[in-house]
XYZ file of C-alpha atoms in Angstrom:
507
model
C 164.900 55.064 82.804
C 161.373 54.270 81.650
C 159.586 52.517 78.761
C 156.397 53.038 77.246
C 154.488 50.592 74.999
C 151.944 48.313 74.101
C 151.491 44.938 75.641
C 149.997 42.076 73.733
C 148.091 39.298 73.958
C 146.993 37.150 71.250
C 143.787 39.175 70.908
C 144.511 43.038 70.337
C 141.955 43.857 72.166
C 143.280 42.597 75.429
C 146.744 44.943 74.601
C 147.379 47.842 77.437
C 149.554 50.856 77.250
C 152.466 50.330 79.977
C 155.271 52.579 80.864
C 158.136 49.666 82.196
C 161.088 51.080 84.814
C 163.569 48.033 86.287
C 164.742 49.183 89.933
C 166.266 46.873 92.317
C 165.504 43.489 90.781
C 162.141 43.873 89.661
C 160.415 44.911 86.590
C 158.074 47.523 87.515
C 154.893 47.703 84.689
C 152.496 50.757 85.769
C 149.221 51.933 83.568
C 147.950 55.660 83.332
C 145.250 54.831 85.950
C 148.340 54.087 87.944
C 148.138 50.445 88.560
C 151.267 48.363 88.833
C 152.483 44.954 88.190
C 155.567 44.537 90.515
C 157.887 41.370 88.400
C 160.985 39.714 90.012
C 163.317 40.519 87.079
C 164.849 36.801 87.118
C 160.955 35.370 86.738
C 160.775 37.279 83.440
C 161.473 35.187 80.583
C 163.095 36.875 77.095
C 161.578 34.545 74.078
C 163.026 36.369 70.861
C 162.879 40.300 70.004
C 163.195 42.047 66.278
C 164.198 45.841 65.623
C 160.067 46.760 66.943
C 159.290 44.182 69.449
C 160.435 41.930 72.210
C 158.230 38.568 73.179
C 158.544 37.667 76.736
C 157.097 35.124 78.598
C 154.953 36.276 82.011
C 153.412 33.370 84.321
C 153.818 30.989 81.303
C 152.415 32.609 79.048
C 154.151 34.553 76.115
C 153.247 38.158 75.238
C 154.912 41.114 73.018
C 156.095 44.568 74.344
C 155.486 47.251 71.239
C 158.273 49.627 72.679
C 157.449 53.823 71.753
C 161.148 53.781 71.531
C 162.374 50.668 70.482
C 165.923 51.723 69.903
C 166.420 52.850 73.680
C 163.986 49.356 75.175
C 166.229 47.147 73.070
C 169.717 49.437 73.916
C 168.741 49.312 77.577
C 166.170 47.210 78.632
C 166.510 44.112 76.745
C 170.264 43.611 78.406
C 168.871 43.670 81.408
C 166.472 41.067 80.884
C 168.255 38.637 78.954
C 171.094 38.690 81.622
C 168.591 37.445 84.269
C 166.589 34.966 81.222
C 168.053 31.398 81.510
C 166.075 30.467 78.031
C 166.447 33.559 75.892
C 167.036 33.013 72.271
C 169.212 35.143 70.048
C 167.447 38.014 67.998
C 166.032 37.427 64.897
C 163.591 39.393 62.385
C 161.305 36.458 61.591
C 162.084 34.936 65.127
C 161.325 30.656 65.473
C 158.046 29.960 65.619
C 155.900 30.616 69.298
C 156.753 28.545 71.995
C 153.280 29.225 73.699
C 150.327 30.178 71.384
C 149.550 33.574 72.976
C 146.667 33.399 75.284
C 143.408 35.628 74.712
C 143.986 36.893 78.337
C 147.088 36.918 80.569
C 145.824 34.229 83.125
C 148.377 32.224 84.583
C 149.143 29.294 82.751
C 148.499 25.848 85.143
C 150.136 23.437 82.282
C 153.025 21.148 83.213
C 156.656 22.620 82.917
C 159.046 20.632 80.476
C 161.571 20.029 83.543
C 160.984 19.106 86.747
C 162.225 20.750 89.955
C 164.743 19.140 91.897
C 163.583 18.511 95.158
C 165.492 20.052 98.441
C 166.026 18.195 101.183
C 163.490 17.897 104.186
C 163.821 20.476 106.906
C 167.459 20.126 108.871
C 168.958 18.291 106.241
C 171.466 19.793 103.284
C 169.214 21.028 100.810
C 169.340 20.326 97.582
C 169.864 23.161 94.816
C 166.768 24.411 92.949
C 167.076 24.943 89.231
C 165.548 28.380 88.354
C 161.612 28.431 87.862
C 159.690 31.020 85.727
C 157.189 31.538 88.261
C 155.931 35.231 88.247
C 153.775 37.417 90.774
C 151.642 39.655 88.942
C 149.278 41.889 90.095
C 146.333 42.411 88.792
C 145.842 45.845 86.208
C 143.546 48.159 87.066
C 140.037 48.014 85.186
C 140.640 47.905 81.348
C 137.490 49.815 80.105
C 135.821 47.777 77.125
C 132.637 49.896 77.330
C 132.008 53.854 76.697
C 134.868 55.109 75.114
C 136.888 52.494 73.699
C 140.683 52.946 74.395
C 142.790 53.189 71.160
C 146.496 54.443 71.669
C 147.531 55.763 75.171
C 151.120 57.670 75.719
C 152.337 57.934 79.274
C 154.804 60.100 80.500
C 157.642 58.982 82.148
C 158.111 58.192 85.674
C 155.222 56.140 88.163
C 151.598 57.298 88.391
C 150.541 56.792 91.860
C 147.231 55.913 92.381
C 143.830 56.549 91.029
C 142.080 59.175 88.839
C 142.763 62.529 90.322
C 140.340 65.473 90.277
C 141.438 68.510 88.047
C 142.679 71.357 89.957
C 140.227 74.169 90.700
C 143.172 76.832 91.267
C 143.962 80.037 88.996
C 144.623 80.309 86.371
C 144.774 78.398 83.247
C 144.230 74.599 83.288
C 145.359 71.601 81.661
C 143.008 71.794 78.853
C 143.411 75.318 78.140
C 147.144 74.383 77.705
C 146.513 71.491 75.639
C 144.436 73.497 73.475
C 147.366 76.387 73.567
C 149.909 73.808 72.612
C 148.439 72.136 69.788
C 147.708 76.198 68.283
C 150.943 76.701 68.745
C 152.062 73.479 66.303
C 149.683 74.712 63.707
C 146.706 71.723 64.635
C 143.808 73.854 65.028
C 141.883 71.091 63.369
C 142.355 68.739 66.415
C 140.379 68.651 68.887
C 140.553 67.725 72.907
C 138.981 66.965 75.371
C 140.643 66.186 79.183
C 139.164 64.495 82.251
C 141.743 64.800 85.207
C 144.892 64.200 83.857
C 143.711 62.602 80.786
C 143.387 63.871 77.727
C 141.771 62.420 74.900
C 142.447 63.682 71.169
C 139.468 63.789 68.081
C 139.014 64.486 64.485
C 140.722 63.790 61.527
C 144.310 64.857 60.219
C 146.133 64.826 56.820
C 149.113 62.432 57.467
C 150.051 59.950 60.349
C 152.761 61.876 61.827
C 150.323 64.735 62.390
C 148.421 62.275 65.023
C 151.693 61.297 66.475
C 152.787 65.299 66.726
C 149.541 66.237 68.279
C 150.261 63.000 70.871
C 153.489 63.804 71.863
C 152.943 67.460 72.330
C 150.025 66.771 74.902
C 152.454 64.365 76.596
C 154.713 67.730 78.029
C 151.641 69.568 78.767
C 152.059 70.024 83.271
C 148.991 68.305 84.501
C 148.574 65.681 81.445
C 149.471 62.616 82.289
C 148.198 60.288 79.684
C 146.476 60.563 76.079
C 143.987 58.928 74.425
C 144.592 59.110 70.422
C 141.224 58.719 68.674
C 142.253 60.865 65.755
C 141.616 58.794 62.037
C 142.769 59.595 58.431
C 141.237 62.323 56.298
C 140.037 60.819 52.786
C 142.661 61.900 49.909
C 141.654 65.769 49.121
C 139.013 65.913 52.144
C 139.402 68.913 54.153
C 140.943 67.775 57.969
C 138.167 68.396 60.578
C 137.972 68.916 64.704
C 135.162 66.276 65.493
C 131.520 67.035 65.474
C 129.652 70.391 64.671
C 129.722 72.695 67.220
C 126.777 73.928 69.246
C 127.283 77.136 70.612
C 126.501 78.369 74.226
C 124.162 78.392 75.952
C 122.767 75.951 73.570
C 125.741 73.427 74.687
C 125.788 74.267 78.413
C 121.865 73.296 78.234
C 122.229 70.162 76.161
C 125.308 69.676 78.042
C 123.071 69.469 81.620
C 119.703 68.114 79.762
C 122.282 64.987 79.118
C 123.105 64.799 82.896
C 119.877 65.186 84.647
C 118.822 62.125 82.007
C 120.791 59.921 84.023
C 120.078 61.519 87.547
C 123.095 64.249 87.686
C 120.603 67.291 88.495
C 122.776 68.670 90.595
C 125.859 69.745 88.410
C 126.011 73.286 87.321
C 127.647 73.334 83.269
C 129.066 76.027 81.394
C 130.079 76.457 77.992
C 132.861 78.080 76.285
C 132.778 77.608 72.832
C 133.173 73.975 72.402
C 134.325 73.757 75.745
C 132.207 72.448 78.540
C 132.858 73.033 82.167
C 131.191 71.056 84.759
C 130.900 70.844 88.613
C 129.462 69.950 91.885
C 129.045 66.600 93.671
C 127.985 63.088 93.123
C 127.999 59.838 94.752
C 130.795 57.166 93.679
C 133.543 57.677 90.997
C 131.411 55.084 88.977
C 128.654 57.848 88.927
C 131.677 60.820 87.563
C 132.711 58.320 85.079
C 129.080 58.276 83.968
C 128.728 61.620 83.888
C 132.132 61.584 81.625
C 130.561 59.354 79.080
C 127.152 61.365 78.340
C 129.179 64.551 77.903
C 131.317 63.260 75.707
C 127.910 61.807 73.509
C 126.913 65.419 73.638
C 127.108 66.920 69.768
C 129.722 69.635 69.474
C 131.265 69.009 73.098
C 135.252 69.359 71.737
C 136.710 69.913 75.623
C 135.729 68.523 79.143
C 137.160 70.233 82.422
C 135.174 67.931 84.398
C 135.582 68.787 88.118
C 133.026 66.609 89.431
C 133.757 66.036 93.078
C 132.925 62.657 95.026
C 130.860 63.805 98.243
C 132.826 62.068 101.247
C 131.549 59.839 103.385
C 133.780 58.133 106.664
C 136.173 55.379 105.699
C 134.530 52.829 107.948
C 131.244 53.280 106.109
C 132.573 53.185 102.988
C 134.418 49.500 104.291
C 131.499 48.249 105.555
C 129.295 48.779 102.056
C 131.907 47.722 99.812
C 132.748 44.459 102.264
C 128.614 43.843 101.985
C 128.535 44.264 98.110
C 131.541 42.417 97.406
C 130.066 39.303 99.711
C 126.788 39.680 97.933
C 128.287 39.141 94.950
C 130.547 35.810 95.474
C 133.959 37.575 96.096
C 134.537 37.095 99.679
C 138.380 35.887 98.634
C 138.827 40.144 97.661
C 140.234 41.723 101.064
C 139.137 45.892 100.178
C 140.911 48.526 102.484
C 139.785 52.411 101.751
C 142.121 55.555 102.673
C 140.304 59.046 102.153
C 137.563 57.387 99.507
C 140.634 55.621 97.967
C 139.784 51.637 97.746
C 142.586 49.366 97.809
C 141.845 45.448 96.284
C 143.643 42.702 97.525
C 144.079 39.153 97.882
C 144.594 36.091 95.753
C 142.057 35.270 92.412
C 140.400 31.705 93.178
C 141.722 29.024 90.793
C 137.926 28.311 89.743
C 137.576 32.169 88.779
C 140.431 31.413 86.254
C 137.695 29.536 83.960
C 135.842 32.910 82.935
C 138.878 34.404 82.903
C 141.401 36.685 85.543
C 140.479 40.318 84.289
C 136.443 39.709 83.969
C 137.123 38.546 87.480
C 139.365 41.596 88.807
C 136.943 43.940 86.687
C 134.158 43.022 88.233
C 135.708 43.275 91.856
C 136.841 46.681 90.765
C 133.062 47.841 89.314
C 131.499 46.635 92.392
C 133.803 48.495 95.041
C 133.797 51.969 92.502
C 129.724 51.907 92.846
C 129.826 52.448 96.582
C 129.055 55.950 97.685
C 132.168 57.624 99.200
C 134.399 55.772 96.734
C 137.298 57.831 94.621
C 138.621 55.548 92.915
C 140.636 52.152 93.082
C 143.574 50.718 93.071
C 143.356 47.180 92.031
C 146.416 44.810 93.520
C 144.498 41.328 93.481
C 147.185 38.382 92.337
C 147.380 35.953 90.233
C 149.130 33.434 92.156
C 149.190 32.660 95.692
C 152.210 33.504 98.526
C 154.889 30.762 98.599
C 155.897 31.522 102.053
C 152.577 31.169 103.112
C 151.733 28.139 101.721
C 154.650 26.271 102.960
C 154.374 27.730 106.263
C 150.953 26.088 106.633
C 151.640 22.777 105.416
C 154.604 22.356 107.697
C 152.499 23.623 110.671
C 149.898 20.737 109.330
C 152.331 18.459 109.292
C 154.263 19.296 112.674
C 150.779 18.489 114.586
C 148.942 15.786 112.545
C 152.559 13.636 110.523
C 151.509 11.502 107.240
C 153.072 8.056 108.752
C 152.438 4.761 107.033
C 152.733 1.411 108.725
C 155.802 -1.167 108.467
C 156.259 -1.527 104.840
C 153.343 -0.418 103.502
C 152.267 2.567 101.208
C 148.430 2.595 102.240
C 146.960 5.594 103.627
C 145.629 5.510 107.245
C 142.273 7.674 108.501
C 144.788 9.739 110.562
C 146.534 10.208 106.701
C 143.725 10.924 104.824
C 142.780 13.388 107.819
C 145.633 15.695 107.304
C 145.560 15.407 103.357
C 142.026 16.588 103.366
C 143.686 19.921 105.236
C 146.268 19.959 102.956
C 144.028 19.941 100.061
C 142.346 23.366 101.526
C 145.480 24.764 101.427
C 146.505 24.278 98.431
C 143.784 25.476 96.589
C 143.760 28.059 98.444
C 147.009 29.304 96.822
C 147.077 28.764 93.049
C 149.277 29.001 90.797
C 152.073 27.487 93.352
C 153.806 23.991 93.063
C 153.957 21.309 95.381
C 156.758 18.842 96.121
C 155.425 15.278 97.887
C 158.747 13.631 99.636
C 158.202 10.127 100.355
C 160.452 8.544 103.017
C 160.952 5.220 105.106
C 163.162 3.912 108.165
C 166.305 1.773 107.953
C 164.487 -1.688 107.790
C 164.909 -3.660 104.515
C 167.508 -2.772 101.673
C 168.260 0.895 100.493
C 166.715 -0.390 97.479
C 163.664 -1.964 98.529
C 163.347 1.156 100.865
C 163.587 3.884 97.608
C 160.882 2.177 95.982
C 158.658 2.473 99.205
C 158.925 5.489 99.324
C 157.993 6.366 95.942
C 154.793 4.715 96.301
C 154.152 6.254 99.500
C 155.024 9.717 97.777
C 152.173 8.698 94.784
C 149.377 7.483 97.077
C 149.427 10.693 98.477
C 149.931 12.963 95.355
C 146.890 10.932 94.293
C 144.455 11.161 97.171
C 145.629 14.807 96.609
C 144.178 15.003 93.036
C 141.154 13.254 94.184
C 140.476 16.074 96.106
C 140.693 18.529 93.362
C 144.298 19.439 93.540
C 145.397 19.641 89.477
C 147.934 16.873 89.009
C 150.806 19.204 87.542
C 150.878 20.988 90.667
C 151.974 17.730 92.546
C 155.583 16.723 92.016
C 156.737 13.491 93.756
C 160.388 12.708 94.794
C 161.318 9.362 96.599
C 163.945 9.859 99.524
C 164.203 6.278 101.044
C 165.818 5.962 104.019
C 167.976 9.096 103.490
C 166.665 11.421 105.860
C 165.609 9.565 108.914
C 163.135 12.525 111.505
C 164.816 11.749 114.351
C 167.437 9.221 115.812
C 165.500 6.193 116.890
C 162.436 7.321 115.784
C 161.534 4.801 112.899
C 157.540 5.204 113.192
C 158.129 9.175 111.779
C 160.964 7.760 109.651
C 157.613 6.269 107.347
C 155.978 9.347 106.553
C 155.618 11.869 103.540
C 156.685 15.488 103.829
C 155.771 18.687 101.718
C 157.847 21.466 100.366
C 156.823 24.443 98.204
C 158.092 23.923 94.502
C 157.023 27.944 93.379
């Protein structure tokens, strides 16, 4: 089963339509462009939810889910979170006050948890149990338009949108916005009026009563080849008469303006018809940046009501296309964004840079996405870039550090060596090279002296390195230090590696 809604931030103008599905453990969260944020279900955090609206916490920070339906999210869906939520409060219609303050953006939140991990035990040894962390991999959304036509309220229909835009069909008969406009007729809203662009369709004017705009929503929501809806329809003034958008040229008049509004910004090429207020138009450009350009001047076109836009992107070979976008993305300072393209589709990977977190995640996975959708051959992308590095990864690397260069200490003493500071100055690389990620610091010493003595060692072995560490530019609550003694000696008879510090990946 699937849910649709808004999810906010503190600002409303960083909220995005979602359709939510839970299958197999994770919490799938997929946009109309098709992006996806793939959730481990236990890493999802329930804060409080009312009869409208449940507040979770993602990555730290706390957001609300606006559910379509809120009596089947909160029948269905908010079980199934709370029974994996090892913090969720009871609900409540005032709720207690925020936790978090709501962030402006959903970046991940670096500031220091209220409880500490408990540390496992080095590698051979029992381990330890870890206490469950709310650490969340999120991918990143796909662009979130805040120029040209600004997004007001989007319904999705059910079920996963795969991929990018796709181009309307050019097969027989009629089309999706002929049956959009059918189906509105058909409720009586002949004052409404739509436009679609691929499987999107996007409604204008004005209506008498609220649930008129909600009607004319839902209805283009079981229209075949709709997949999402863009509701830009506002209030008639008490006694004004409801209207369908803009005056209406007529054709040819339209088809002309229609093309004069193309060729301004260097579409020539495109042949445009006009049927009534609805504007066909085809042929070929370069990029999908260039078709959504061509979008946004039709739609600025007086008395354009309908687009069937079936611009085409003109191929070019996959290995072309790779080399451009790798070039443009390198030009531009994001060598850290891996880009892979299938048949014109560009696919975004990798793992945001903690300094890009300063201006914010989505300027930073925007701009990735604007620079790749520019290059000729390009259809579209899909936009997977992280906001947290790979655990697995990280500790892999560190042990591998470790194995071949050991942080070892002389008799009794916590002071770094060269050999030390060496392998920290690797180990700071790293880390920063995976943010978002926790690091435990084990201190430990040989049998010589008391247990005592020997715990106390170790600790200050544990925080000279957690502080070199920081010197370096890892952020202090990342580094969690845990004294072991003389608990876990490396090897019998090996009491120069007994005095050494270890690392393990806290998530």
């Amino acid at each position: 089963m699937s849910y649709t809604g808004m999810l906010k931030a503190a600002d409303a103008r960083d909220s995005l339509r979602v359709e939510l599905t839970v299958d197999g453990g994770v919490l799938h969260a997929t946009e109309p462009s098709g992006a996806a944020w793939d959730i481990a279900l236990d890493r999802v955090q329930v804060i409080r939810w009312s009869e409208r609206e449940v507040q979770l916490e993602l990555a730290g920070n706390t957001v609300l889910f606006v559910p379509d339906d809120p009596d089947a999210a909160l029948g269905s869906l908010l079980p199934l979170l709370v029974a994996t939520s090892d913090r969720s409060l009871p609900a409540t219609t005032g709720g207690p006050p925020d936790r978090h303050q709501p962030p402006a953006e959903l970046v991940v939140d670096l500031s220091e948890p209220a409880t500490e991990p408990r540390a496992p035990a080095p590698s051979g040894q029992p381990a330890a149990p870890w206490p469950d962390q709310p650490h969340t991999m999120l991918s990143a959304p796909a662009r979130r338009r805040r120029e040209g036509l600004a997004l007001a309220i989007v319904l999705v229909v059910a079920g996963l949108v795969a991929g990018v835009a796709v181009l309307l069909s050019l097969g027989s008969g009629a089309g999706p916005a002929e049956r959009a406009r059918e189906a509105l007729d058909d409720a009586g809203l002949t004052a409404v009026a739509v436009a679609v662009d691929g499987q999107t369709a996007t409604l204008t004017g004005t209506v008498s009563a609220p649930d008129e705009a909600e009607q004319a929503a839902a209805l283009l929501t079981s229209v075949d080849g709709i997949d999402g809806v863009v509701n830009r329809l506002e209030m008639a003034a008490p006694g004004a008469p409801t209207t369908a958008g803009p005056a209406t040229n007529q054709p040819p008049a339209l088809a002309a303006e229609a093309g004069e509004a193309l060729a301004a910004i260097g579409i020539d090429s495109a042949v445009v018809e006009a049927d009534g207020s609805r504007v066909v138009v085809t042929g070929t450009v370069g990029s999908e940046a260039v078709r959504r350009t061509a979008l946004a001047a039709l739609f600025a076109v007086d008395g354009v009501e309908e687009i069937d836009n079936r611009l085409e992107v003109t191929p070019v070979p996959d290995e072309t296309v790779t080399t451009t976008a790798r070039a443009a993305l390198d030009q531009e300072g994001f060598e850290a964004v891996t880009v892979t393209i299938d048949d014109g589709i560009a696919t975004l990977t990798g793992v945001v840079p903690l300094a890009a977190l300063d201006d914010g995640f989505f300027q930073y996975a925007d701009r990735a996405e604007d620079i790749v959708t520019a290059q000729s051959g390009v259809r579209g992308v899909r936009n997977r870039l992280q906001l947290t590095g790979d655990a697995a990864t990280l500790r892999d690397q560190l042990r591998s550090l470790t194995a071949s260069a050991p942080i070892t200490f002389g008799l009794g003493d916590s002071a770094l060596t060269a050999a030390g500071r060496v392998t920290l100055d690797g180990a700071a690389e790293i880390i920063q090279a995976q943010p978002g990620l926790r690091v435990l610091i084990a201190g430990h010493t040989d049998t010589t002296g008391s247990a005592a003595f020997n715990e106390q060692l170790s600790q200050e072995r544990a925080d000279a390195v957690r502080q070199y560490l920081v010197e370096q530019g890892i952020a202090a609550n990342r580094l969690v230090v845990v004294a072991y003694g003389e608990l876990f000696p490396s090897s019998p008879g090996a009491a120069p590696l007994d005095r050494r510090v270890e690392f393990e990946v806290a998530g």
